[in-house]
């Protein structure tokens, strides 16, 4: 399967939409989450990498 190259404009729109959706739910993303979203939007990391970073940063040990 061929990977589609996503434009900067499309990544920016996706991140703005995701943040707006969270806010519509009555939540405010942490600064860490906003920073990771910005990196994903810039193409500096994948969304999967951002999810893993959040899991590491906010893991709760039993």
PDB file of N, CA and C in Angstrom:
ATOM      1  N   UNK A   1       0.841  -1.185   0.000  1.00  0.00           N
ATOM      2  CA  UNK A   1       0.000   0.000   0.000  1.00  0.00           C
ATOM      3  C   UNK A   1       0.887   1.249   0.000  1.00  0.00           C
ATOM      4  N   UNK A   2       0.593   2.187  -0.856  1.00  0.00           N
ATOM      5  CA  UNK A   2       1.365   3.420  -0.990  1.00  0.00           C
ATOM      6  C   UNK A   2       0.928   4.434   0.064  1.00  0.00           C
ATOM      7  N   UNK A   3       1.908   5.039   0.753  1.00  0.00           N
ATOM      8  CA  UNK A   3       1.606   6.067   1.744  1.00  0.00           C
ATOM      9  C   UNK A   3       1.270   7.381   1.061  1.00  0.00           C
ATOM     10  N   UNK A   4       0.231   8.023   1.553  1.00  0.00           N
ATOM     11  CA  UNK A   4      -0.175   9.316   1.012  1.00  0.00           C
ATOM     12  C   UNK A   4       0.591  10.418   1.743  1.00  0.00           C
ATOM     13  N   UNK A   5       1.159  11.341   1.004  1.00  0.00           N
ATOM     14  CA  UNK A   5       1.831  12.486   1.621  1.00  0.00           C
ATOM     15  C   UNK A   5       0.757  13.512   1.980  1.00  0.00           C
ATOM     16  N   UNK A   6       0.697  13.856   3.251  1.00  0.00           N
ATOM     17  CA  UNK A   6      -0.338  14.772   3.738  1.00  0.00           C
ATOM     18  C   UNK A   6       0.240  16.188   3.779  1.00  0.00           C
ATOM     19  N   UNK A   7      -0.506  17.135   3.248  1.00  0.00           N
ATOM     20  CA  UNK A   7      -0.037  18.519   3.194  1.00  0.00           C
ATOM     21  C   UNK A   7      -0.027  19.147   4.585  1.00  0.00           C
ATOM     22  N   UNK A   8       0.794  20.155   4.731  1.00  0.00           N
ATOM     23  CA  UNK A   8       0.862  20.893   5.992  1.00  0.00           C
ATOM     24  C   UNK A   8      -0.502  21.479   6.338  1.00  0.00           C
ATOM     25  N   UNK A   9      -1.181  21.994   5.354  1.00  0.00           N
ATOM     26  CA  UNK A   9      -2.504  22.587   5.580  1.00  0.00           C
ATOM     27  C   UNK A   9      -3.481  21.549   6.137  1.00  0.00           C
ATOM     28  N   UNK A  10      -3.432  20.361   5.585  1.00  0.00           N
ATOM     29  CA  UNK A  10      -4.342  19.296   6.045  1.00  0.00           C
ATOM     30  C   UNK A  10      -3.993  18.848   7.463  1.00  0.00           C
ATOM     31  N   UNK A  11      -2.698  18.749   7.783  1.00  0.00           N
ATOM     32  CA  UNK A  11      -2.292  18.381   9.150  1.00  0.00           C
ATOM     33  C   UNK A  11      -2.724  19.450  10.137  1.00  0.00           C
ATOM     34  N   UNK A  12      -2.536  20.725   9.791  1.00  0.00           N
ATOM     35  CA  UNK A  12      -2.957  21.822  10.669  1.00  0.00           C
ATOM     36  C   UNK A  12      -4.462  21.767  10.930  1.00  0.00           C
ATOM     37  N   UNK A  13      -5.227  21.547   9.868  1.00  0.00           N
ATOM     38  CA  UNK A  13      -6.681  21.470   9.995  1.00  0.00           C
ATOM     39  C   UNK A  13      -7.082  20.298  10.901  1.00  0.00           C
ATOM     40  N   UNK A  14      -6.447  19.161  10.726  1.00  0.00           N
ATOM     41  CA  UNK A  14      -6.759  17.984  11.532  1.00  0.00           C
ATOM     42  C   UNK A  14      -6.480  18.243  13.016  1.00  0.00           C
ATOM     43  N   UNK A  15      -5.367  18.902  13.315  1.00  0.00           N
ATOM     44  CA  UNK A  15      -5.035  19.177  14.710  1.00  0.00           C
ATOM     45  C   UNK A  15      -5.984  20.208  15.317  1.00  0.00           C
ATOM     46  N   UNK A  16      -6.331  21.241  14.562  1.00  0.00           N
ATOM     47  CA  UNK A  16      -7.294  22.238  15.067  1.00  0.00           C
ATOM     48  C   UNK A  16      -8.644  21.591  15.333  1.00  0.00           C
ATOM     49  N   UNK A  17      -9.052  20.712  14.435  1.00  0.00           N
ATOM     50  CA  UNK A  17     -10.329  20.021  14.590  1.00  0.00           C
ATOM     51  C   UNK A  17     -10.310  19.104  15.813  1.00  0.00           C
ATOM     52  N   UNK A  18      -9.229  18.370  15.994  1.00  0.00           N
ATOM     53  CA  UNK A  18      -9.118  17.472  17.149  1.00  0.00           C
ATOM     54  C   UNK A  18      -9.165  18.257  18.458  1.00  0.00           C
ATOM     55  N   UNK A  19      -8.433  19.363  18.522  1.00  0.00           N
ATOM     56  CA  UNK A  19      -8.440  20.173  19.746  1.00  0.00           C
ATOM     57  C   UNK A  19      -9.816  20.787  19.991  1.00  0.00           C
ATOM     58  N   UNK A  20     -10.483  21.219  18.943  1.00  0.00           N
ATOM     59  CA  UNK A  20     -11.821  21.789  19.085  1.00  0.00           C
ATOM     60  C   UNK A  20     -12.809  20.737  19.580  1.00  0.00           C
ATOM     61  N   UNK A  21     -12.678  19.513  19.091  1.00  0.00           N
ATOM     62  CA  UNK A  21     -13.564  18.431  19.519  1.00  0.00           C
ATOM     63  C   UNK A  21     -13.402  18.151  21.011  1.00  0.00           C
ATOM     64  N   UNK A  22     -12.163  18.134  21.474  1.00  0.00           N
ATOM     65  CA  UNK A  22     -11.909  17.919  22.905  1.00  0.00           C
ATOM     66  C   UNK A  22     -12.549  19.043  23.714  1.00  0.00           C
ATOM     67  N   UNK A  23     -12.400  20.266  23.251  1.00  0.00           N
ATOM     68  CA  UNK A  23     -12.971  21.403  23.971  1.00  0.00           C
ATOM     69  C   UNK A  23     -14.504  21.374  23.966  1.00  0.00           C
ATOM     70  N   UNK A  24     -15.103  20.890  22.890  1.00  0.00           N
ATOM     71  CA  UNK A  24     -16.558  20.757  22.842  1.00  0.00           C
ATOM     72  C   UNK A  24     -17.059  19.762  23.881  1.00  0.00           C
ATOM     73  N   UNK A  25     -16.215  18.820  24.247  1.00  0.00           N
ATOM     74  CA  UNK A  25     -16.561  17.852  25.284  1.00  0.00           C
ATOM     75  C   UNK A  25     -16.402  18.452  26.680  1.00  0.00           C
ATOM     76  N   UNK A  26     -15.972  19.717  26.740  1.00  0.00           N
ATOM     77  CA  UNK A  26     -15.829  20.387  28.023  1.00  0.00           C
ATOM     78  C   UNK A  26     -14.469  20.206  28.675  1.00  0.00           C
ATOM     79  N   UNK A  27     -13.496  19.765  27.898  1.00  0.00           N
ATOM     80  CA  UNK A  27     -12.154  19.532  28.424  1.00  0.00           C
ATOM     81  C   UNK A  27     -11.172  20.513  27.798  1.00  0.00           C
ATOM     82  N   UNK A  28     -10.072  20.727  28.473  1.00  0.00           N
ATOM     83  CA  UNK A  28      -8.992  21.554  27.920  1.00  0.00           C
ATOM     84  C   UNK A  28      -7.743  20.686  27.879  1.00  0.00           C
ATOM     85  N   UNK A  29      -7.156  20.498  26.702  1.00  0.00           N
ATOM     86  CA  UNK A  29      -5.949  19.678  26.599  1.00  0.00           C
ATOM     87  C   UNK A  29      -4.816  20.273  27.436  1.00  0.00           C
ATOM     88  N   UNK A  30      -3.997  19.394  27.999  1.00  0.00           N
ATOM     89  CA  UNK A  30      -2.831  19.853  28.756  1.00  0.00           C
ATOM     90  C   UNK A  30      -1.845  20.526  27.804  1.00  0.00           C
ATOM     91  N   UNK A  31      -0.924  21.260  28.376  1.00  0.00           N
ATOM     92  CA  UNK A  31       0.108  21.887  27.541  1.00  0.00           C
ATOM     93  C   UNK A  31       0.943  20.822  26.853  1.00  0.00           C
ATOM     94  N   UNK A  32       1.192  19.702  27.542  1.00  0.00           N
ATOM     95  CA  UNK A  32       1.921  18.591  26.912  1.00  0.00           C
ATOM     96  C   UNK A  32       1.182  18.094  25.678  1.00  0.00           C
ATOM     97  N   UNK A  33      -0.126  17.915  25.806  1.00  0.00           N
ATOM     98  CA  UNK A  33      -0.924  17.431  24.674  1.00  0.00           C
ATOM     99  C   UNK A  33      -0.891  18.431  23.524  1.00  0.00           C
ATOM    100  N   UNK A  34      -0.986  19.713  23.838  1.00  0.00           N
ATOM    101  CA  UNK A  34      -0.933  20.733  22.785  1.00  0.00           C
ATOM    102  C   UNK A  34       0.431  20.753  22.099  1.00  0.00           C
ATOM    103  N   UNK A  35       1.498  20.575  22.879  1.00  0.00           N
ATOM    104  CA  UNK A  35       2.846  20.537  22.301  1.00  0.00           C
ATOM    105  C   UNK A  35       3.017  19.338  21.380  1.00  0.00           C
ATOM    106  N   UNK A  36       2.513  18.174  21.809  1.00  0.00           N
ATOM    107  CA  UNK A  36       2.593  16.981  20.969  1.00  0.00           C
ATOM    108  C   UNK A  36       1.765  17.166  19.699  1.00  0.00           C
ATOM    109  N   UNK A  37       0.590  17.750  19.833  1.00  0.00           N
ATOM    110  CA  UNK A  37      -0.257  18.000  18.658  1.00  0.00           C
ATOM    111  C   UNK A  37       0.449  18.912  17.665  1.00  0.00           C
ATOM    112  N   UNK A  38       1.151  19.913  18.172  1.00  0.00           N
ATOM    113  CA  UNK A  38       1.893  20.824  17.293  1.00  0.00           C
ATOM    114  C   UNK A  38       2.993  20.072  16.547  1.00  0.00           C
ATOM    115  N   UNK A  39       3.676  19.147  17.241  1.00  0.00           N
ATOM    116  CA  UNK A  39       4.730  18.356  16.584  1.00  0.00           C
ATOM    117  C   UNK A  39       4.150  17.461  15.500  1.00  0.00           C
ATOM    118  N   UNK A  40       2.977  16.877  15.776  1.00  0.00           N
ATOM    119  CA  UNK A  40       2.325  16.042  14.766  1.00  0.00           C
ATOM    120  C   UNK A  40       1.937  16.910  13.568  1.00  0.00           C
ATOM    121  N   UNK A  41       1.377  18.088  13.835  1.00  0.00           N
ATOM    122  CA  UNK A  41       0.955  18.985  12.753  1.00  0.00           C
ATOM    123  C   UNK A  41       2.134  19.425  11.894  1.00  0.00           C
ATOM    124  N   UNK A  42       3.308  19.579  12.500  1.00  0.00           N
ATOM    125  CA  UNK A  42       4.504  19.987  11.755  1.00  0.00           C
ATOM    126  C   UNK A  42       5.168  18.814  11.037  1.00  0.00           C
ATOM    127  N   UNK A  43       4.691  17.607  11.323  1.00  0.00           N
ATOM    128  CA  UNK A  43       5.295  16.431  10.706  1.00  0.00           C
ATOM    129  C   UNK A  43       6.555  15.969  11.414  1.00  0.00           C
ATOM    130  N   UNK A  44       6.772  16.461  12.638  1.00  0.00           N
ATOM    131  CA  UNK A  44       7.966  16.100  13.393  1.00  0.00           C
ATOM    132  C   UNK A  44       7.816  14.746  14.079  1.00  0.00           C
ATOM    133  N   UNK A  45       6.580  14.280  14.253  1.00  0.00           N
ATOM    134  CA  UNK A  45       6.332  12.966  14.826  1.00  0.00           C
ATOM    135  C   UNK A  45       4.989  12.472  14.321  1.00  0.00           C
ATOM    136  N   UNK A  46       4.778  11.167  14.414  1.00  0.00           N
ATOM    137  CA  UNK A  46       3.509  10.606  13.972  1.00  0.00           C
ATOM    138  C   UNK A  46       2.488  10.680  15.110  1.00  0.00           C
ATOM    139  N   UNK A  47       1.237  10.532  14.762  1.00  0.00           N
ATOM    140  CA  UNK A  47       0.204  10.533  15.799  1.00  0.00           C
ATOM    141  C   UNK A  47       0.384   9.327  16.714  1.00  0.00           C
ATOM    142  N   UNK A  48       0.830   8.203  16.171  1.00  0.00           N
ATOM    143  CA  UNK A  48       1.083   7.022  17.004  1.00  0.00           C
ATOM    144  C   UNK A  48       2.189   7.305  18.019  1.00  0.00           C
ATOM    145  N   UNK A  49       3.245   8.015  17.592  1.00  0.00           N
ATOM    146  CA  UNK A  49       4.320   8.387  18.513  1.00  0.00           C
ATOM    147  C   UNK A  49       3.808   9.324  19.601  1.00  0.00           C
ATOM    148  N   UNK A  50       2.915  10.237  19.240  1.00  0.00           N
ATOM    149  CA  UNK A  50       2.350  11.171  20.214  1.00  0.00           C
ATOM    150  C   UNK A  50       1.512  10.425  21.250  1.00  0.00           C
ATOM    151  N   UNK A  51       0.740   9.450  20.799  1.00  0.00           N
ATOM    152  CA  UNK A  51      -0.069   8.646  21.733  1.00  0.00           C
ATOM    153  C   UNK A  51       0.847   7.903  22.699  1.00  0.00           C
ATOM    154  N   UNK A  52       1.905   7.306  22.186  1.00  0.00           N
ATOM    155  CA  UNK A  52       2.845   6.588  23.051  1.00  0.00           C
ATOM    156  C   UNK A  52       3.508   7.533  24.059  1.00  0.00           C
ATOM    157  N   UNK A  53       3.855   8.733  23.627  1.00  0.00           N
ATOM    158  CA  UNK A  53       4.452   9.713  24.534  1.00  0.00           C
ATOM    159  C   UNK A  53       3.472  10.076  25.645  1.00  0.00           C
ATOM    160  N   UNK A  54       2.210  10.257  25.303  1.00  0.00           N
ATOM    161  CA  UNK A  54       1.198  10.575  26.319  1.00  0.00           C
ATOM    162  C   UNK A  54       1.037   9.423  27.295  1.00  0.00           C
ATOM    163  N   UNK A  55       1.042   8.205  26.788  1.00  0.00           N
ATOM    164  CA  UNK A  55       0.926   7.043  27.664  1.00  0.00           C
ATOM    165  C   UNK A  55       2.094   6.981  28.646  1.00  0.00           C
ATOM    166  N   UNK A  56       3.302   7.236  28.140  1.00  0.00           N
ATOM    167  CA  UNK A  56       4.474   7.229  29.018  1.00  0.00           C
ATOM    168  C   UNK A  56       4.396   8.339  30.057  1.00  0.00           C
ATOM    169  N   UNK A  57       3.987   9.537  29.626  1.00  0.00           N
ATOM    170  CA  UNK A  57       3.952  10.696  30.526  1.00  0.00           C
ATOM    171  C   UNK A  57       2.875  10.589  31.596  1.00  0.00           C
ATOM    172  N   UNK A  58       1.788   9.909  31.273  1.00  0.00           N
ATOM    173  CA  UNK A  58       0.647   9.873  32.190  1.00  0.00           C
ATOM    174  C   UNK A  58       0.310   8.472  32.671  1.00  0.00           C
ATOM    175  N   UNK A  59       1.261   7.560  32.575  1.00  0.00           N
ATOM    176  CA  UNK A  59       1.024   6.194  33.039  1.00  0.00           C
ATOM    177  C   UNK A  59       0.818   6.192  34.549  1.00  0.00           C
ATOM    178  N   UNK A  60      -0.139   5.406  34.964  1.00  0.00           N
ATOM    179  CA  UNK A  60      -0.430   5.279  36.394  1.00  0.00           C
ATOM    180  C   UNK A  60       0.055   3.898  36.828  1.00  0.00           C
ATOM    181  N   UNK A  61       0.917   3.878  37.813  1.00  0.00           N
ATOM    182  CA  UNK A  61       1.394   2.598  38.301  1.00  0.00           C
ATOM    183  C   UNK A  61       0.505   2.139  39.454  1.00  0.00           C
ATOM    184  N   UNK A  62       0.297   0.850  39.509  1.00  0.00           N
ATOM    185  CA  UNK A  62      -0.596   0.283  40.551  1.00  0.00           C
ATOM    186  C   UNK A  62       0.132   0.056  41.842  1.00  0.00           C
TER     187      UNK A  62
END
